[in-house]
Amino acid sequence: MTARANRIALLTDAAIELIADGGMRALTHRAVDARAGLPAGTTSAYLRTRQALIEAVVARLAERDRTDLAAYDLPTEPPSPTPGPRLDGDDLDRLATGVAEVLDRWLSTGRSRTLARYACLLEAVHRPELRGILQHGTGMRAQARDLLTRSGATDPDRQGDQFVAFVDGLLFDRLVGAGALTAPPPGDPTSRADLANAVRTLLRALTGN
């Protein structure tokens, strides 16, 4: 990383924590400076407008999410034009376990990032100029379509989108919905096992495996 990239990473990480703690209203240049422990005016020197700051936050969220996915050997890049090997039931079990590990991380140690991600998406609903942040989710959908194609799904394009939507809904329910009242505590092995079971049930329904 360059010195500029390191500084922007520091600023956006501070911004993510601010959003997680207080929502989008808490996000100001001055507040980011204070949270990052930097002199007043530092954030505005690197990210002059609020829109630039939000876009940098979204880019940082996407970068850190890719790091998490790679750590659990889940695909992070657009699929190859040439289909990969056929996936069987054992492959889907491993996939479900990997997805569950990532979801549990996003519910526990990565909770602030997950809250910030949802806050940014809600902000885009009311500010059309920020709709570009939705593009950060297209790669995951492309990967899901590829995986379901290789698993023998009957309509992988539609079902791949459904898979991502269902998994995202599972994450949202455990984070801020009623699911938080009954689900095992995030970070616990029982949480990962429960999430893996849910994801595997979904994959079985979509692929018939």
mmCIF file of C-alpha atoms in Angstrom:
data_model
loop_
_atom_site.group_PDB
_atom_site.id
_atom_site.type_symbol
_atom_site.label_atom_id
_atom_site.label_comp_id
_atom_site.label_asym_id
_atom_site.label_seq_id
_atom_site.Cartn_x
_atom_site.Cartn_y
_atom_site.Cartn_z
ATOM 1 C CA MET A 1 0.000 0.000 0.000
ATOM 2 C CA THR A 2 1.112 3.545 -0.694
ATOM 3 C CA ALA A 3 1.182 6.138 2.084
ATOM 4 C CA ARG A 4 -1.997 7.684 0.657
ATOM 5 C CA ALA A 5 -3.751 4.309 0.504
ATOM 6 C CA ASN A 6 -2.736 3.557 4.095
ATOM 7 C CA ARG A 7 -4.106 6.898 5.274
ATOM 8 C CA ILE A 8 -7.404 6.416 3.441
ATOM 9 C CA ALA A 9 -7.701 2.918 4.918
ATOM 10 C CA LEU A 10 -7.216 4.388 8.393
ATOM 11 C CA LEU A 11 -9.821 7.078 7.753
ATOM 12 C CA THR A 12 -12.400 4.736 6.253
ATOM 13 C CA ASP A 13 -11.965 2.182 9.038
ATOM 14 C CA ALA A 14 -12.684 4.983 11.509
ATOM 15 C CA ALA A 15 -15.710 6.016 9.432
ATOM 16 C CA ILE A 16 -17.034 2.442 9.449
ATOM 17 C CA GLU A 17 -16.940 2.374 13.254
ATOM 18 C CA LEU A 18 -18.709 5.739 13.410
ATOM 19 C CA ILE A 19 -21.498 4.550 11.120
ATOM 20 C CA ALA A 20 -21.879 1.313 13.074
ATOM 21 C CA ASP A 21 -22.170 3.233 16.343
ATOM 22 C CA GLY A 22 -24.378 6.137 15.258
ATOM 23 C CA GLY A 23 -25.692 5.591 11.752
ATOM 24 C CA MET A 24 -25.063 7.789 8.736
ATOM 25 C CA ARG A 25 -25.860 10.956 10.685
ATOM 26 C CA ALA A 26 -22.745 10.355 12.766
ATOM 27 C CA LEU A 27 -20.548 10.460 9.662
ATOM 28 C CA THR A 28 -18.820 13.828 9.359
ATOM 29 C CA HIS A 29 -15.301 14.740 8.351
ATOM 30 C CA ARG A 30 -14.619 16.193 11.775
ATOM 31 C CA ALA A 31 -15.907 13.052 13.524
ATOM 32 C CA VAL A 32 -13.733 10.807 11.353
ATOM 33 C CA ASP A 33 -10.677 12.916 12.205
ATOM 34 C CA ALA A 34 -11.407 12.543 15.906
ATOM 35 C CA ARG A 35 -12.150 8.805 15.693
ATOM 36 C CA ALA A 36 -8.941 8.182 13.752
ATOM 37 C CA GLY A 37 -6.910 10.311 16.166
ATOM 38 C CA LEU A 38 -5.755 12.652 13.385
ATOM 39 C CA PRO A 39 -5.614 16.463 13.170
ATOM 40 C CA ALA A 40 -8.772 18.302 12.158
ATOM 41 C CA GLY A 41 -8.990 18.676 8.399
ATOM 42 C CA THR A 42 -7.198 15.423 7.575
ATOM 43 C CA THR A 43 -10.274 13.634 6.237
ATOM 44 C CA SER A 44 -11.365 16.549 4.075
ATOM 45 C CA ALA A 45 -7.843 16.774 2.648
ATOM 46 C CA TYR A 46 -8.124 13.214 1.329
ATOM 47 C CA LEU A 47 -11.883 12.899 0.778
ATOM 48 C CA ARG A 48 -13.215 16.376 0.187
ATOM 49 C CA THR A 49 -16.963 15.750 -0.061
ATOM 50 C CA ARG A 50 -19.336 13.593 1.954
ATOM 51 C CA GLN A 51 -20.129 11.610 -1.164
ATOM 52 C CA ALA A 52 -16.423 10.918 -1.703
ATOM 53 C CA LEU A 53 -16.174 9.801 1.911
ATOM 54 C CA ILE A 54 -19.145 7.430 1.592
ATOM 55 C CA GLU A 55 -17.818 5.992 -1.674
ATOM 56 C CA ALA A 56 -14.429 5.393 -0.035
ATOM 57 C CA VAL A 57 -16.154 3.657 2.880
ATOM 58 C CA VAL A 58 -18.019 1.360 0.496
ATOM 59 C CA ALA A 59 -14.806 0.536 -1.369
ATOM 60 C CA ARG A 60 -13.108 -0.273 1.934
ATOM 61 C CA LEU A 61 -16.014 -2.485 3.011
ATOM 62 C CA ALA A 62 -15.781 -4.392 -0.271
ATOM 63 C CA GLU A 63 -12.017 -4.782 0.117
ATOM 64 C CA ARG A 64 -12.270 -6.170 3.621
ATOM 65 C CA ASP A 65 -15.124 -8.486 2.634
ATOM 66 C CA ARG A 66 -12.980 -9.909 -0.179
ATOM 67 C CA THR A 67 -10.226 -10.548 2.351
ATOM 68 C CA ASP A 68 -12.659 -12.488 4.550
ATOM 69 C CA LEU A 69 -13.949 -14.553 1.633
ATOM 70 C CA ALA A 70 -10.412 -15.392 0.518
ATOM 71 C CA ALA A 71 -9.477 -16.469 4.048
ATOM 72 C CA TYR A 72 -12.166 -19.150 3.912
ATOM 73 C CA ASP A 73 -11.295 -20.170 0.345
ATOM 74 C CA LEU A 74 -14.497 -18.736 -1.097
ATOM 75 C CA PRO A 75 -14.329 -17.181 -4.584
ATOM 76 C CA THR A 76 -13.760 -13.417 -4.725
ATOM 77 C CA GLU A 77 -13.214 -12.785 -8.441
ATOM 78 C CA PRO A 78 -15.607 -12.993 -11.422
ATOM 79 C CA PRO A 79 -15.911 -16.580 -12.636
ATOM 80 C CA SER A 80 -13.891 -17.785 -15.601
ATOM 81 C CA PRO A 81 -15.688 -17.967 -18.955
ATOM 82 C CA THR A 82 -14.733 -21.659 -18.953
ATOM 83 C CA PRO A 83 -16.887 -23.572 -16.451
ATOM 84 C CA GLY A 84 -15.041 -25.190 -13.565
ATOM 85 C CA PRO A 85 -15.433 -28.792 -12.420
ATOM 86 C CA ARG A 86 -18.836 -30.161 -11.505
ATOM 87 C CA LEU A 87 -19.708 -29.770 -7.813
ATOM 88 C CA ASP A 88 -21.195 -32.692 -5.902
ATOM 89 C CA GLY A 89 -22.864 -32.979 -2.507
ATOM 90 C CA ASP A 90 -19.568 -33.033 -0.600
ATOM 91 C CA ASP A 91 -18.460 -29.862 -2.388
ATOM 92 C CA LEU A 92 -21.703 -28.168 -1.394
ATOM 93 C CA ASP A 93 -21.189 -29.223 2.215
ATOM 94 C CA ARG A 94 -17.774 -27.566 2.190
ATOM 95 C CA LEU A 95 -19.244 -24.493 0.525
ATOM 96 C CA ALA A 96 -21.972 -24.251 3.163
ATOM 97 C CA THR A 97 -19.377 -24.513 5.928
ATOM 98 C CA GLY A 98 -17.251 -21.790 4.338
ATOM 99 C CA VAL A 99 -20.215 -19.451 3.861
ATOM 100 C CA ALA A 100 -21.255 -20.050 7.475
ATOM 101 C CA GLU A 101 -17.758 -19.173 8.717
ATOM 102 C CA VAL A 102 -17.871 -15.874 6.860
ATOM 103 C CA LEU A 103 -21.406 -15.054 8.024
ATOM 104 C CA ASP A 104 -20.483 -15.771 11.621
ATOM 105 C CA ARG A 105 -17.443 -13.513 11.293
ATOM 106 C CA TRP A 106 -19.631 -10.725 9.890
ATOM 107 C CA LEU A 107 -21.950 -11.167 12.864
ATOM 108 C CA SER A 108 -19.183 -11.130 15.464
ATOM 109 C CA THR A 109 -15.762 -9.587 14.863
ATOM 110 C CA GLY A 110 -16.980 -7.971 11.637
ATOM 111 C CA ARG A 111 -20.278 -6.728 13.085
ATOM 112 C CA SER A 112 -19.383 -3.038 12.670
ATOM 113 C CA ARG A 113 -18.681 -3.554 8.998
ATOM 114 C CA THR A 114 -21.981 -5.331 8.453
ATOM 115 C CA LEU A 115 -23.937 -2.566 10.162
ATOM 116 C CA ALA A 116 -22.080 0.054 8.128
ATOM 117 C CA ARG A 117 -22.762 -1.813 4.891
ATOM 118 C CA TYR A 118 -26.499 -1.844 5.490
ATOM 119 C CA ALA A 119 -26.455 1.824 6.488
ATOM 120 C CA CYS A 120 -24.700 2.742 3.231
ATOM 121 C CA LEU A 121 -27.208 0.752 1.192
ATOM 122 C CA LEU A 122 -30.094 2.540 2.897
ATOM 123 C CA GLU A 123 -28.427 5.883 2.214
ATOM 124 C CA ALA A 124 -28.318 5.029 -1.488
ATOM 125 C CA VAL A 125 -32.100 4.539 -1.527
ATOM 126 C CA HIS A 126 -32.544 8.255 -0.860
ATOM 127 C CA ARG A 127 -29.515 9.506 -2.806
ATOM 128 C CA PRO A 128 -29.508 8.300 -6.413
ATOM 129 C CA GLU A 129 -25.941 9.511 -6.932
ATOM 130 C CA LEU A 130 -24.801 6.788 -4.548
ATOM 131 C CA ARG A 131 -26.571 3.915 -6.307
ATOM 132 C CA GLY A 132 -23.223 2.847 -7.721
ATOM 133 C CA ILE A 133 -22.452 1.209 -4.397
ATOM 134 C CA LEU A 134 -24.807 -1.605 -5.391
ATOM 135 C CA GLN A 135 -22.249 -2.657 -8.002
ATOM 136 C CA HIS A 136 -20.080 -4.036 -5.220
ATOM 137 C CA GLY A 137 -22.583 -6.876 -4.816
ATOM 138 C CA THR A 138 -22.662 -7.977 -8.442
ATOM 139 C CA GLY A 139 -19.480 -10.052 -8.256
ATOM 140 C CA MET A 140 -20.875 -12.245 -5.503
ATOM 141 C CA ARG A 141 -24.023 -12.860 -7.539
ATOM 142 C CA ALA A 142 -21.951 -13.839 -10.582
ATOM 143 C CA GLN A 143 -20.020 -16.319 -8.447
ATOM 144 C CA ALA A 144 -23.235 -17.766 -7.028
ATOM 145 C CA ARG A 145 -24.623 -18.305 -10.547
ATOM 146 C CA ASP A 146 -21.391 -20.041 -11.540
ATOM 147 C CA LEU A 147 -21.434 -22.305 -8.488
ATOM 148 C CA LEU A 148 -25.060 -23.247 -9.039
ATOM 149 C CA THR A 149 -24.415 -23.936 -12.716
ATOM 150 C CA ARG A 150 -21.672 -26.355 -11.696
ATOM 151 C CA SER A 151 -24.015 -27.909 -9.128
ATOM 152 C CA GLY A 152 -26.658 -28.802 -11.698
ATOM 153 C CA ALA A 153 -29.260 -26.156 -10.765
ATOM 154 C CA THR A 154 -32.082 -25.934 -13.291
ATOM 155 C CA ASP A 155 -32.088 -22.122 -13.520
ATOM 156 C CA PRO A 156 -28.708 -21.001 -12.168
ATOM 157 C CA ASP A 157 -29.006 -17.343 -13.181
ATOM 158 C CA ARG A 158 -32.208 -16.797 -11.248
ATOM 159 C CA GLN A 159 -31.304 -19.199 -8.448
ATOM 160 C CA GLY A 160 -27.847 -17.665 -8.013
ATOM 161 C CA ASP A 161 -29.444 -14.302 -7.339
ATOM 162 C CA GLN A 162 -31.891 -15.980 -4.978
ATOM 163 C CA PHE A 163 -29.067 -17.680 -3.098
ATOM 164 C CA VAL A 164 -27.308 -14.369 -2.422
ATOM 165 C CA ALA A 165 -30.593 -12.710 -1.442
ATOM 166 C CA PHE A 166 -31.497 -15.531 0.959
ATOM 167 C CA VAL A 167 -28.043 -15.557 2.561
ATOM 168 C CA ASP A 168 -28.079 -11.774 2.920
ATOM 169 C CA GLY A 169 -31.512 -12.026 4.518
ATOM 170 C CA LEU A 170 -30.208 -14.650 6.933
ATOM 171 C CA LEU A 171 -27.383 -12.311 7.906
ATOM 172 C CA PHE A 172 -29.741 -9.346 8.339
ATOM 173 C CA ASP A 173 -32.180 -11.388 10.442
ATOM 174 C CA ARG A 174 -29.408 -12.577 12.778
ATOM 175 C CA LEU A 175 -27.915 -9.089 13.053
ATOM 176 C CA VAL A 176 -30.909 -6.794 13.579
ATOM 177 C CA GLY A 177 -34.042 -8.923 13.188
ATOM 178 C CA ALA A 178 -36.018 -11.268 15.403
ATOM 179 C CA GLY A 179 -33.584 -14.052 14.553
ATOM 180 C CA ALA A 180 -31.142 -12.458 16.988
ATOM 181 C CA LEU A 181 -33.484 -13.463 19.822
ATOM 182 C CA THR A 182 -33.279 -17.200 19.195
ATOM 183 C CA ALA A 183 -30.069 -17.838 17.236
ATOM 184 C CA PRO A 184 -26.914 -19.108 18.954
ATOM 185 C CA PRO A 185 -24.517 -16.329 19.972
ATOM 186 C CA PRO A 186 -22.241 -15.158 17.132
ATOM 187 C CA GLY A 187 -18.665 -16.321 17.425
ATOM 188 C CA ASP A 188 -19.689 -19.594 19.060
ATOM 189 C CA PRO A 189 -19.269 -22.966 17.278
ATOM 190 C CA THR A 190 -23.010 -23.540 17.641
ATOM 191 C CA SER A 191 -23.619 -20.377 15.619
ATOM 192 C CA ARG A 192 -21.419 -21.569 12.779
ATOM 193 C CA ALA A 193 -23.042 -25.004 12.815
ATOM 194 C CA ASP A 194 -26.532 -23.501 12.743
ATOM 195 C CA LEU A 195 -25.631 -21.158 9.887
ATOM 196 C CA ALA A 196 -24.011 -24.002 7.942
ATOM 197 C CA ASN A 197 -27.160 -26.065 8.319
ATOM 198 C CA ALA A 198 -29.300 -23.200 7.009
ATOM 199 C CA VAL A 199 -27.036 -22.589 4.014
ATOM 200 C CA ARG A 200 -26.816 -26.304 3.223
ATOM 201 C CA THR A 201 -30.611 -26.613 3.324
ATOM 202 C CA LEU A 202 -30.825 -23.728 0.872
ATOM 203 C CA LEU A 203 -28.252 -25.254 -1.477
ATOM 204 C CA ARG A 204 -30.044 -28.593 -1.347
ATOM 205 C CA ALA A 205 -33.334 -26.931 -2.247
ATOM 206 C CA LEU A 206 -31.790 -25.028 -5.168
ATOM 207 C CA THR A 207 -29.769 -27.901 -6.624
ATOM 208 C CA GLY A 208 -31.588 -31.065 -5.622
ATOM 209 C CA ASN A 209 -28.338 -32.516 -4.205
#
